[in-house]
């Protein structure tokens, strides 16, 4: 089995899966870094912080325009698969590495498993959104973090038997990391910070960091906010480069702003634990903040993590400086209401590992459907009346010789079409067959 990571968030979210797979002793796991994050030392620092085994290979890919990088990654991963006996490839998230792994494995006849599948913000201008949609079609199994993610996949035509709802592995990592960070990180002392006495901000996405107007608006808001409370910004290399290129460093003078280089995982988690508020354009940081009970403002126009907003821990501000500043002031005055974490319980890695082993031991991932008489399947929406009410989804599948794709109750709420789900009058069953 091959587990592929290319960026630091992928390392964080695949760590629980790798640990659980190795703990079982039932699978040989190869761990490869693609080199998409071309700072090798920083990637290895995350591997060390998360107590992962040293990678079996590091593919030196480096930075390049998206289409070029995707091509290079796909070629290198295909060559690796050619040279190694691999029965499954596991990737995570929405990066070029994840898409390249899905392409290389599928085209090599090796099934691909996608961790954190089904996230959508419905903004096709974002390269990550396109990656997510393409990977879903290629993956033999999609590990969705929430029921909403599974619903997104089903509505795009992914069959339910290729979806497993397992929670988000980021919860496993950040809960583990919070304990380790309190014991091992001295970052607050090194930076002269006090618990609860600063705001933490991260900005790295291409659509913001590469746009002078958007980046200027965000940095201007952070500068104003720093006159009220210290702002700590771990600077992504792209952001640092563009602040200089666009002449925006001047915006960060005059307030109480602390710029620091990229941090290791435990140091970052310790900063997150100690902050008053988080402002970020990172998807993973939205999840980490919610898990640790820290209010978060998302510096974007949309989020593919709507559960964080609905849980009351996150607010999408847009990229207008005035709106960002006003939202930050409100968030610092308001206490978060403690609610159950919709993202998981810290055991997602265990569920992913168990599902992978179950499918591997069952044998045969690929299945070609047979429609010799009909020619091709058709979708139908069946309204459950009094005669059909009380039957299970499995009974309906056997009787109608079809595959259940989704169930919506009388008020339009989605439900996974589990075989033992009992249908009620007014439900709508979507079938394929």
C-alpha angles and dihedrals in degrees: 000000000000123000113193128196128173107171136039094255089055091053090051095050097041094048094084091049093050092047093050094046092051091045091060093055088210099109137045106231123203113196118203132181111209096205094237088134094055096198095098095182093053092048090050090049088059091048089053095044090052092047093236125156117265110271116264089222140004115208108210101224106144132182122323139138110296099256092047094046091048091052093048093047093049092050094048093047092047089053091049091052090049090055098044135055102241125168098183139015120210122198135168140217133344107308130123087253091058093048092045091050090050092049096044095046097043093047088048092054093250119128118244125215117202119208114204095021128172102034110146136175093173092231107126091185088076112086090215091059092055090048091051093051094048094047092053091061093046098046119097089204127021116203102207118197095211141015089252090058089050090050090054090053095047092049088055090054102262107147116243092237088065092055130077122179106218108151125249119301090213087078090057091050099044093047089050090043094049092059093045093045093054090052101039112023123086094176094125091056093044092052096039094241129153125219109266092002102108146046119235119217133181127182122176113128117124094232090060106027093049095048115082095203096047094043090048092051093051095046092045090055092048090050091053091045090052089065087067101036135002113270120209116200121186097204120224111219091244092051093047091049094049095045087059095040093050094043092241099131087092089069090065095057122092099034134075100273125150115199114198132178120253110296135220118255099261093046091051093048089050090053089049092050092051101043129102095216139359125221114187148147091207120110094208094050090055088058095043092050092052092048092051094044096247119143111243135199116199112216095212140082094248142010133217087208101070090155089072090057094045090050089059097244101102139047126191107224105180119222103285110120095220093050091049092051094046092048091049093052091050093047093052091055096046125074119224115246111234110241134162111280107252090198099067150290102260096267100090094109089056091051093049092049092047092049093048093051092046092053093044093050090047090059129216117062100181119070125177111210118231121222099159095152103034097039094219138011123257131207120239135183111216118195108213110233130182093282093054098039113108095033120116125239089247092055090051091050092052095045096046095035091230141116118253110230104177145343126218121189125224092276093050098257116149124237131183108252096239113178092242095048108122113222121227131205110279095026118130117221117200112206139183120205 
